[in-house]
PDB file of C-alpha atoms in Angstrom:
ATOM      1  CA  UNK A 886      38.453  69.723 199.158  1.00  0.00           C
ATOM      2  CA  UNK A 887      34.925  69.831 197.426  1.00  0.00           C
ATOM      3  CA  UNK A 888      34.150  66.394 196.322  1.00  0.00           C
ATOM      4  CA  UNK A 889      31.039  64.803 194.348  1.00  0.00           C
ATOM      5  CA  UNK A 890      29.565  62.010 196.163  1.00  0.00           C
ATOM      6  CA  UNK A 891      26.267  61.917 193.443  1.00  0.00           C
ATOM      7  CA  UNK A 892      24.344  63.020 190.928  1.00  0.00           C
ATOM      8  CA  UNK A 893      21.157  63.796 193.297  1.00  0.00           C
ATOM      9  CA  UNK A 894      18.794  66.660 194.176  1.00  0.00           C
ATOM     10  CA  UNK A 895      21.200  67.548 197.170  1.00  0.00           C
ATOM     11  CA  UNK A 896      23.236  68.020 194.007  1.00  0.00           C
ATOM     12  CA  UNK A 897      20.984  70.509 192.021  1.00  0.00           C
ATOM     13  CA  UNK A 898      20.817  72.168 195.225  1.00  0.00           C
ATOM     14  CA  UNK A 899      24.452  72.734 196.314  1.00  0.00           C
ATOM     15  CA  UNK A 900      24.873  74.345 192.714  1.00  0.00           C
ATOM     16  CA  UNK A 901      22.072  76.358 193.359  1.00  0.00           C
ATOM     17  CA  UNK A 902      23.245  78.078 196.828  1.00  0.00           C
ATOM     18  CA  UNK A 903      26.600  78.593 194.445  1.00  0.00           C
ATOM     19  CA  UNK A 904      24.641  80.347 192.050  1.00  0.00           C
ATOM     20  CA  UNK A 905      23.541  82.670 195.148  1.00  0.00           C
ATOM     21  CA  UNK A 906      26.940  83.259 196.257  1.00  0.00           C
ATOM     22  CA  UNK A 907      28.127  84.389 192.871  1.00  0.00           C
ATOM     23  CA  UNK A 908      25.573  86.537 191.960  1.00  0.00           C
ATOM     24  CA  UNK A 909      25.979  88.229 195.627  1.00  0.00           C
ATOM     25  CA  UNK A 910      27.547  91.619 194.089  1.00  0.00           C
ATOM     26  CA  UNK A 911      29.364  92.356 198.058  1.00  0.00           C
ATOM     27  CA  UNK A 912      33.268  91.811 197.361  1.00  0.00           C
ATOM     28  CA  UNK A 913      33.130  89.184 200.686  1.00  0.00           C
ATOM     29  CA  UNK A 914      32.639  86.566 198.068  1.00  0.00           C
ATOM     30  CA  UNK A 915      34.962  87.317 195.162  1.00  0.00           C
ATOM     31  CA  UNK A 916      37.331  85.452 197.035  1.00  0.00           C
ATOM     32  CA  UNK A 917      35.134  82.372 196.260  1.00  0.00           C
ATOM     33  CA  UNK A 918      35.000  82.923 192.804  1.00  0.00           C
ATOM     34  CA  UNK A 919      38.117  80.311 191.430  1.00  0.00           C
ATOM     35  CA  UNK A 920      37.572  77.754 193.656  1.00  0.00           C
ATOM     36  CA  UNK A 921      34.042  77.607 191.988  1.00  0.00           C
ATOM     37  CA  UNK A 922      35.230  77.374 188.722  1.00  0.00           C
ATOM     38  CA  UNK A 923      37.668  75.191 190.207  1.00  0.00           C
ATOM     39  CA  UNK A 924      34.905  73.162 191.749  1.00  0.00           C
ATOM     40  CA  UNK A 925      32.711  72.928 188.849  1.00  0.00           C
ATOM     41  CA  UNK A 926      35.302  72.422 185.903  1.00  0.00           C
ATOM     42  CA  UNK A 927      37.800  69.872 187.517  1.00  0.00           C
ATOM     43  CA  UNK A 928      35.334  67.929 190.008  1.00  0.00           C
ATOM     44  CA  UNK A 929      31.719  68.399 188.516  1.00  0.00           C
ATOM     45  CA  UNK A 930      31.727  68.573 185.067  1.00  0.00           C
ATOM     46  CA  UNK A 931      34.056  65.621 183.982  1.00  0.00           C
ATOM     47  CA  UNK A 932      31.918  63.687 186.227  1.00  0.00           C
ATOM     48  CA  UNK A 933      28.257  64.607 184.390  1.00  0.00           C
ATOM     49  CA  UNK A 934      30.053  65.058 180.993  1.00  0.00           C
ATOM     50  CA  UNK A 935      28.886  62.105 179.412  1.00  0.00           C
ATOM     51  CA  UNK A 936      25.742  61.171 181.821  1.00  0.00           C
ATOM     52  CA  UNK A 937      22.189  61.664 181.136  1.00  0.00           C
ATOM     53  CA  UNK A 938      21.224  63.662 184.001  1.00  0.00           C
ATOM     54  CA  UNK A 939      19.376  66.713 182.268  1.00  0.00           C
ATOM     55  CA  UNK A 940      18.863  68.698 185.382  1.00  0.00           C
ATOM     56  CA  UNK A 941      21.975  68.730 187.205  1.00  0.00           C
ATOM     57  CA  UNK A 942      23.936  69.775 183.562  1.00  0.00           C
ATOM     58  CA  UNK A 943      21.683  72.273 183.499  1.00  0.00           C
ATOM     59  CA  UNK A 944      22.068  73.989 186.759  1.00  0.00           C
ATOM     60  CA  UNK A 945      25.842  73.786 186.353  1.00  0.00           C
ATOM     61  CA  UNK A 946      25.497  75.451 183.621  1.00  0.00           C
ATOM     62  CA  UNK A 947      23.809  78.387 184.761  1.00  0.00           C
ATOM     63  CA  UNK A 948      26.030  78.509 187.363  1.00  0.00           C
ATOM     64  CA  UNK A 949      28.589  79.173 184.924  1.00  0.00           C
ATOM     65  CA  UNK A 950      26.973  81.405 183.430  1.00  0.00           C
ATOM     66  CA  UNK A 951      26.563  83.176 186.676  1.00  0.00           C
ATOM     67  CA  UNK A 952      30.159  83.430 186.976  1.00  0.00           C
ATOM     68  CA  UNK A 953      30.982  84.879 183.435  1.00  0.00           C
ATOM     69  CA  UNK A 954      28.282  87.235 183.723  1.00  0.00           C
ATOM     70  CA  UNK A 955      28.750  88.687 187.242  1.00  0.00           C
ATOM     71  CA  UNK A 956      32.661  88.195 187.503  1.00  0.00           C
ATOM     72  CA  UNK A 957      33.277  89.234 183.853  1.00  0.00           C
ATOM     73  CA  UNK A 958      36.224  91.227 185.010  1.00  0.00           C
ATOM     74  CA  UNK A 959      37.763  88.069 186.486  1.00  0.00           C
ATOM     75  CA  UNK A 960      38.849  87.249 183.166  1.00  0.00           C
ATOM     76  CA  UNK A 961      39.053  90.609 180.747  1.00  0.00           C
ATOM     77  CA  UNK A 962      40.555  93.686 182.424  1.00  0.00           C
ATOM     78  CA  UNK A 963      40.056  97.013 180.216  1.00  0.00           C
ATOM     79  CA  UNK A 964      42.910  99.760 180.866  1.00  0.00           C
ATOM     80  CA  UNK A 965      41.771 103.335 181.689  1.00  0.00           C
ATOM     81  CA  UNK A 966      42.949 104.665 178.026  1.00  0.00           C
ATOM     82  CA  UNK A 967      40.199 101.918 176.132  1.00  0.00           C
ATOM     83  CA  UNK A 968      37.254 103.353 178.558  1.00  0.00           C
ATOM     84  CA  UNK A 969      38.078 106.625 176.572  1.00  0.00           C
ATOM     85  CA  UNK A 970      38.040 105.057 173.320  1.00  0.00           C
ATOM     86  CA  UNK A 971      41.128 103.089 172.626  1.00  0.00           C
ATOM     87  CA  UNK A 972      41.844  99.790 170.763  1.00  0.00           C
ATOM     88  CA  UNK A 973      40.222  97.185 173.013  1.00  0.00           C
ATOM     89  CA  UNK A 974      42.685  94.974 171.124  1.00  0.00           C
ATOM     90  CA  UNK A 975      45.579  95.756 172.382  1.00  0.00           C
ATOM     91  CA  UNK A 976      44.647  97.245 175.702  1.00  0.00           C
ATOM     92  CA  UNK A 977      42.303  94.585 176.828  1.00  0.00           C
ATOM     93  CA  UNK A 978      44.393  92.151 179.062  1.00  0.00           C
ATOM     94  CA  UNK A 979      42.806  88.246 179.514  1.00  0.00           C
ATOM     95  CA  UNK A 980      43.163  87.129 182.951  1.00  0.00           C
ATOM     96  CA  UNK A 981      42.486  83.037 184.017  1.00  0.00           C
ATOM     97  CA  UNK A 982      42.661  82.171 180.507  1.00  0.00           C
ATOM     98  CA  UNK A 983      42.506  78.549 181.131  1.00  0.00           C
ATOM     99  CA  UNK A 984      39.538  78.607 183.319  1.00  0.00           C
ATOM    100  CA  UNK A 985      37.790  80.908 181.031  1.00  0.00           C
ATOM    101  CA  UNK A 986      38.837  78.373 177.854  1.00  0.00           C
ATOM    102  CA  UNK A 987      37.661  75.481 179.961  1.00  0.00           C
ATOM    103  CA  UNK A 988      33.850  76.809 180.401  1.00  0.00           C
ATOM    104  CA  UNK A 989      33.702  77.565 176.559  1.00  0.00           C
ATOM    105  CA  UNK A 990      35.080  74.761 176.085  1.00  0.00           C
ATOM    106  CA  UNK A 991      32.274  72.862 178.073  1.00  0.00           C
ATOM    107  CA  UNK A 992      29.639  74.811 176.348  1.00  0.00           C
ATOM    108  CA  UNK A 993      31.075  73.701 172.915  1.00  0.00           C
ATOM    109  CA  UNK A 994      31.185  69.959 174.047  1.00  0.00           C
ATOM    110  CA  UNK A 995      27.434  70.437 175.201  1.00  0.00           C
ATOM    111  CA  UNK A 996      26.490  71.233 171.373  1.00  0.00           C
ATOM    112  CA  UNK A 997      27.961  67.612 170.718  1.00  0.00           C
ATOM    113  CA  UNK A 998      25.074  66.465 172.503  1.00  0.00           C
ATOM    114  CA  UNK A 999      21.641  65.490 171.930  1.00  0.00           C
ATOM    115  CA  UNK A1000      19.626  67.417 174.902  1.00  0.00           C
ATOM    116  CA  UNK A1001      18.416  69.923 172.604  1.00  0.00           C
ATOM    117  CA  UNK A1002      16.928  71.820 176.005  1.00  0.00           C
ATOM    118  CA  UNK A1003      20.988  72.309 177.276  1.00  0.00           C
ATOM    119  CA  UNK A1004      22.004  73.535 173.735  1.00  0.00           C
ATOM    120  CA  UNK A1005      19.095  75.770 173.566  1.00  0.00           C
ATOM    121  CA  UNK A1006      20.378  77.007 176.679  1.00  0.00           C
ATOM    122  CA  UNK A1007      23.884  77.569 176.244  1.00  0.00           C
ATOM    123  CA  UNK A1008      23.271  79.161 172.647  1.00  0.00           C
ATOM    124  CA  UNK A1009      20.790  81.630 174.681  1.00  0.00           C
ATOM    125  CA  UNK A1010      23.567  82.131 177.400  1.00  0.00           C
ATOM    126  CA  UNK A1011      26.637  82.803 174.623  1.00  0.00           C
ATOM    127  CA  UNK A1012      24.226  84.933 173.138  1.00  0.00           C
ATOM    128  CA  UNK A1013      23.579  87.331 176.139  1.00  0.00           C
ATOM    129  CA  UNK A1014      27.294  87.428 177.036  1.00  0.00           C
ATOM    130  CA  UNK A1015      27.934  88.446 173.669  1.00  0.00           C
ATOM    131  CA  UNK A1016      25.250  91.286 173.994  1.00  0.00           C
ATOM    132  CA  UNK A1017      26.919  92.263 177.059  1.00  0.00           C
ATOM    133  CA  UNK A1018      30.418  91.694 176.699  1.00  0.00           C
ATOM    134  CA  UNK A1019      30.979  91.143 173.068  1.00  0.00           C
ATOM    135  CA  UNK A1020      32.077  87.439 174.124  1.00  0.00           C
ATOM    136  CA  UNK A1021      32.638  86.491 170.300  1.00  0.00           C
ATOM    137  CA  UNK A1022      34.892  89.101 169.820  1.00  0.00           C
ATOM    138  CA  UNK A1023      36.843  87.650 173.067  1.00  0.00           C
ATOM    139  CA  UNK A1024      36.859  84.132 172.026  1.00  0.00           C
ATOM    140  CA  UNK A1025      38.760  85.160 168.758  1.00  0.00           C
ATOM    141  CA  UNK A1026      41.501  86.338 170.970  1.00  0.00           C
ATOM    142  CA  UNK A1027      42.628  83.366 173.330  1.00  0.00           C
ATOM    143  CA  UNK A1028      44.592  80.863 172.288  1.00  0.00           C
ATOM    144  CA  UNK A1029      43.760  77.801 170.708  1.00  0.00           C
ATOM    145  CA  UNK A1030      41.343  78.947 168.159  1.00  0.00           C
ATOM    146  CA  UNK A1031      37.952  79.125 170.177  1.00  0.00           C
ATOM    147  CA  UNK A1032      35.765  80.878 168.033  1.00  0.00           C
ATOM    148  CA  UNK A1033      37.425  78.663 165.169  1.00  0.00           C
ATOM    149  CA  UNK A1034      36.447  75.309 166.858  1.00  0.00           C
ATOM    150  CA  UNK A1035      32.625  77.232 167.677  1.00  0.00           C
ATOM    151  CA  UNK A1036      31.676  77.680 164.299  1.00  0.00           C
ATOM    152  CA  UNK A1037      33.109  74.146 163.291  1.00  0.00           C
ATOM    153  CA  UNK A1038      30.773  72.592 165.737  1.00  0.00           C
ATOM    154  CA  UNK A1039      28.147  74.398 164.841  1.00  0.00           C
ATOM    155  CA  UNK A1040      28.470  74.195 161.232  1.00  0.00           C
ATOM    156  CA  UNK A1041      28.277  70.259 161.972  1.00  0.00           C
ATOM    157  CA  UNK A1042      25.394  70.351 163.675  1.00  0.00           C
ATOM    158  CA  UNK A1043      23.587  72.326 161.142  1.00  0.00           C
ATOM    159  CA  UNK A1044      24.827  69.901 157.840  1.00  0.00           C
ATOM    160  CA  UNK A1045      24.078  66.383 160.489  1.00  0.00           C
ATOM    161  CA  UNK A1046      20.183  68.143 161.212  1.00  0.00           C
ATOM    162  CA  UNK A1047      21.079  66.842 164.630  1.00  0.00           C
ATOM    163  CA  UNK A1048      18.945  70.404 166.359  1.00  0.00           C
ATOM    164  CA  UNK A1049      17.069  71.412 163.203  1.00  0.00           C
ATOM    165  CA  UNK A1050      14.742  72.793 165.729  1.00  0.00           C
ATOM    166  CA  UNK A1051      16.851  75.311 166.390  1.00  0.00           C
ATOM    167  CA  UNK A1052      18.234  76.135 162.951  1.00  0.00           C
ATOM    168  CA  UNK A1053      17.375  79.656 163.066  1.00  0.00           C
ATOM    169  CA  UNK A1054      18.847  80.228 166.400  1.00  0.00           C
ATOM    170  CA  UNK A1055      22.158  78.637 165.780  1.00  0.00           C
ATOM    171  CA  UNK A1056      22.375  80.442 162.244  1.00  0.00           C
ATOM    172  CA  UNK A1057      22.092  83.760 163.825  1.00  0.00           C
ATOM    173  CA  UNK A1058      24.389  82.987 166.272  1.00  0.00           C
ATOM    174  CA  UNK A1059      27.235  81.840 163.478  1.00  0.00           C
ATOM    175  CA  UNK A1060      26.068  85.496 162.149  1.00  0.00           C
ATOM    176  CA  UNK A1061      27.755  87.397 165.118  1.00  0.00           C
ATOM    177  CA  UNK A1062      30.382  85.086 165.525  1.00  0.00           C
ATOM    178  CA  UNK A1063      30.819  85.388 161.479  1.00  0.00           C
ATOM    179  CA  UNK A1064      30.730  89.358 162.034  1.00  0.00           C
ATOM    180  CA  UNK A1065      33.847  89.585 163.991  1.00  0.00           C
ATOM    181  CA  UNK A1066      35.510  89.237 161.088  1.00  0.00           C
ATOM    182  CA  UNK A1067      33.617  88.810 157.985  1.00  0.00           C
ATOM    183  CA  UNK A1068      36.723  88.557 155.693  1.00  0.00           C
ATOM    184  CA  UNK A1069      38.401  86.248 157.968  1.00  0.00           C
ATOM    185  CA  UNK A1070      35.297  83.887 157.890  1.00  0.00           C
ATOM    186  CA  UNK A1071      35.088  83.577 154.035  1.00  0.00           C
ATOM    187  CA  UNK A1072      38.555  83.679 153.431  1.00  0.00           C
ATOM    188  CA  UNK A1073      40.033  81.571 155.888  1.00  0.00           C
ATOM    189  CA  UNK A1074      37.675  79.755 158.380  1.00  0.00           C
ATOM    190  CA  UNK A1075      35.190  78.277 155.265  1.00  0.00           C
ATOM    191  CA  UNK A1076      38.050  77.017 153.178  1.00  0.00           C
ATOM    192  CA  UNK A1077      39.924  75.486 155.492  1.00  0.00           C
ATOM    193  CA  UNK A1078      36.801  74.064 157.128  1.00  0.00           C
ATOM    194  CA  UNK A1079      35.881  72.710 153.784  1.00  0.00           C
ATOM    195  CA  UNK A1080      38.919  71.105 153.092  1.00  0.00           C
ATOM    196  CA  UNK A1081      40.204  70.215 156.697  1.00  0.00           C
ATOM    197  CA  UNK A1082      36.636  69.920 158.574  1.00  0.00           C
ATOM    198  CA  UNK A1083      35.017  67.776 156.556  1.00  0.00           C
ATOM    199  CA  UNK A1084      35.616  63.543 155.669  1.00  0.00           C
ATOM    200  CA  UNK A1085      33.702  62.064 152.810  1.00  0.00           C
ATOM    201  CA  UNK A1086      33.937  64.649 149.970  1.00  0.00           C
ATOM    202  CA  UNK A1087      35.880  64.793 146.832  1.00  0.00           C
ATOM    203  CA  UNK A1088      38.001  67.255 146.008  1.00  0.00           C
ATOM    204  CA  UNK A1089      35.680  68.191 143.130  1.00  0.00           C
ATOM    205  CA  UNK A1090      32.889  68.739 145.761  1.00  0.00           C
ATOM    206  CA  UNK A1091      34.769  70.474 148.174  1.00  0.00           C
ATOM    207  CA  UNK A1092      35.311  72.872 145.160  1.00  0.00           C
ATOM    208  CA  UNK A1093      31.677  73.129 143.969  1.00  0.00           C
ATOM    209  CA  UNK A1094      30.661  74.284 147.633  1.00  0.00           C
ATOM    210  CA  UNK A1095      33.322  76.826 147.729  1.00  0.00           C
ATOM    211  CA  UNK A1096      31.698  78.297 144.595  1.00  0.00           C
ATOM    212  CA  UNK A1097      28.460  78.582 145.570  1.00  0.00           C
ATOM    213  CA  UNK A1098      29.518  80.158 148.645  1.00  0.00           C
ATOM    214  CA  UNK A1099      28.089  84.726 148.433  1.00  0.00           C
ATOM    215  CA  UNK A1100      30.339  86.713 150.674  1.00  0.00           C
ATOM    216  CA  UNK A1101      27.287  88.064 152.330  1.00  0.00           C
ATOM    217  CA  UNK A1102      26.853  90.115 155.474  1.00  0.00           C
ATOM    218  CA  UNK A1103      23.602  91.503 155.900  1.00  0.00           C
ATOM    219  CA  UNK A1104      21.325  88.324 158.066  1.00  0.00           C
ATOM    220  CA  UNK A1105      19.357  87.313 156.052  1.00  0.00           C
ATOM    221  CA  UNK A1106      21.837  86.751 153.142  1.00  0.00           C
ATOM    222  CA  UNK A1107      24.299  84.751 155.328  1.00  0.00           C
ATOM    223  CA  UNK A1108      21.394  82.467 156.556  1.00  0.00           C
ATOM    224  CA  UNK A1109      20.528  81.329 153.004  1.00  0.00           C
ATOM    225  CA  UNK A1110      24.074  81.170 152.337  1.00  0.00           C
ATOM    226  CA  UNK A1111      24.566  79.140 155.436  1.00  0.00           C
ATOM    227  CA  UNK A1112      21.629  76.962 155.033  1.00  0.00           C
ATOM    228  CA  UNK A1113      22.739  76.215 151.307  1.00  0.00           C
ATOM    229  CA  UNK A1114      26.088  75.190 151.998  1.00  0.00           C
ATOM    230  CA  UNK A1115      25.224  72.978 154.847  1.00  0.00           C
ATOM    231  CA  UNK A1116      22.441  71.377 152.847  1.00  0.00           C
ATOM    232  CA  UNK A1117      24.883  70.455 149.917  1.00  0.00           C
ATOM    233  CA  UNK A1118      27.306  69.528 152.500  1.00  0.00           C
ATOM    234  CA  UNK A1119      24.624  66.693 153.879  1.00  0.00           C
ATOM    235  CA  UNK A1120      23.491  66.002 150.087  1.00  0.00           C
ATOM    236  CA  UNK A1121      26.820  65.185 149.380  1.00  0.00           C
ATOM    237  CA  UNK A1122      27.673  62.897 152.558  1.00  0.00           C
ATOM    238  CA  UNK A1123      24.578  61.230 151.832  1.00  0.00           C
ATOM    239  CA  UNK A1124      25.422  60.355 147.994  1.00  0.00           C
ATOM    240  CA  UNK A1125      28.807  59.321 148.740  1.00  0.00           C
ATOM    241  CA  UNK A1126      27.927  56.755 152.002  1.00  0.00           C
ATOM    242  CA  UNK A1127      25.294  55.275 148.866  1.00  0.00           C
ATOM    243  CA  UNK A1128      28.127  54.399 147.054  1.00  0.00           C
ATOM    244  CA  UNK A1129      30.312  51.429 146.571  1.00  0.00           C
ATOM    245  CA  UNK A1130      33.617  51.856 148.481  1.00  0.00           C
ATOM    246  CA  UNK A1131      36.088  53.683 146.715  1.00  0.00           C
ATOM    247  CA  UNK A1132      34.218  54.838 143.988  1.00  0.00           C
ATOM    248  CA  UNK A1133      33.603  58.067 145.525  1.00  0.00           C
ATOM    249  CA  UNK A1134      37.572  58.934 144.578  1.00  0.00           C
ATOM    250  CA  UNK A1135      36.689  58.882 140.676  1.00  0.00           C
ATOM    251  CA  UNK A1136      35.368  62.060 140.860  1.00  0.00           C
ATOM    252  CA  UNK A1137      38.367  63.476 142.488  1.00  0.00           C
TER     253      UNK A1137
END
């Protein structure tokens, strides 16, 4: 079995010659292909999870990457009958499910983070899949409420200013992960992020930002939707940690 002995340029190196083998498009190394994932989800990453070490994080990551892009098929099948224009829905089958959950799950952790170069990075690399392979419209059919737990995060992110840098980028990308299902995102995933996702807010505030939330669609409507609610979201926060304990529940 694969084991990591360090987090050293023999490291970034190893990943890299996996990087070769899984963009190799011959089918000698398809084989290969789980025990990577394997490799990288259940011996690599929980090791460099929670480490500074920039470099290697971000070769694993392209790795992975690598994998979703070139090996797409290893976890979405499509039937003959969608290829000729049936429901993807119901004739799309998900294969590996739970190492395909696991990498989105890693990239979601990553935006937890403060290397602003990685989330760059993985936003860029969700955003090509889902150019490619509609990956948004994937995540909202696994289990356990991926897409859901996507936008949360990066709601979060945009009301703590933690990556303001890259405001624009990660509003456009809750655009296409909004546009999956517009109705679905203002009438389920905003309330109950409002009044589930959030600590520190009256009820009387929770209400206030569900009011000044406009159903838009079109871009640039969403992102000063977007931007507005996550900037009353922080005002709010901020006023309430100013105030004596407690006394934020008068306004209730």
């Amino acid at each position: 079995m694969l084991m990591v002995y360090g987090l050293d340029l023999f490291g970034c190196r190893f990943l890299r010659l996996l990087q070769v083998v899984v963009k190799d498009p011959s089918s000698a190394f398809k084989a290969f292909i789980p025990n990577i994932i394997r490799f990288c989800m259940e011996q690599i990453y929980p090791v460099l999870a929670n480490r500074d070490v920039p470099d290697i994080k971000s070769v694993m990551f392209e790795l992975l990457h690598g994998v979703l892009v070139s090996h797409w098929r290893h976890f979405f099948t499509t039937s003959v009958l969608d290829k000729v224009g049936a429901s993807s829905k119901s004739l799309e089958r998900i294969e590996n499910e739970d190492q395909f959950m696991a990498i989105m799950k890693a990239i979601g952790e990553s935006f937890l983070q403060p290397d602003i170069a990685l989330f760059k990075q993985n936003l860029a690399s969700m955003e090509s899949l889902h150019a490619k392979s509609r990956l948004y419209q994937k995540l909202a059919l696994v289990r356990g409420g991926l897409l859901s737990q996507l936008l949360n995060v990066l709601l979060h992110v945009l009301a703590n200013k933690s990556h303001d840098l890259l405001r624009e980028e990660i509003t456009l990308v809750l655009h296409n992960m909004a546009a999956v299902d517009f109705e679905n995102f203002y009438g389920n995933f905003l309330p109950h992020f409002l009044w589930s996702g959030l600590d520190g807010l009256t009820e009387r505030q929770r209400e206030e930002l569900a009011r000044g939330v406009d159903m838009h669609k079109d871009l640039p409507s969403f992102t000063r939707t977007i931007h507005h609610l996550t900037s009353d979201i922080r005002y709010y926060l901020i006023c309430n940690a100013s105030l004596p304990a407690g006394s934020v529940k008068l306004n209730s």
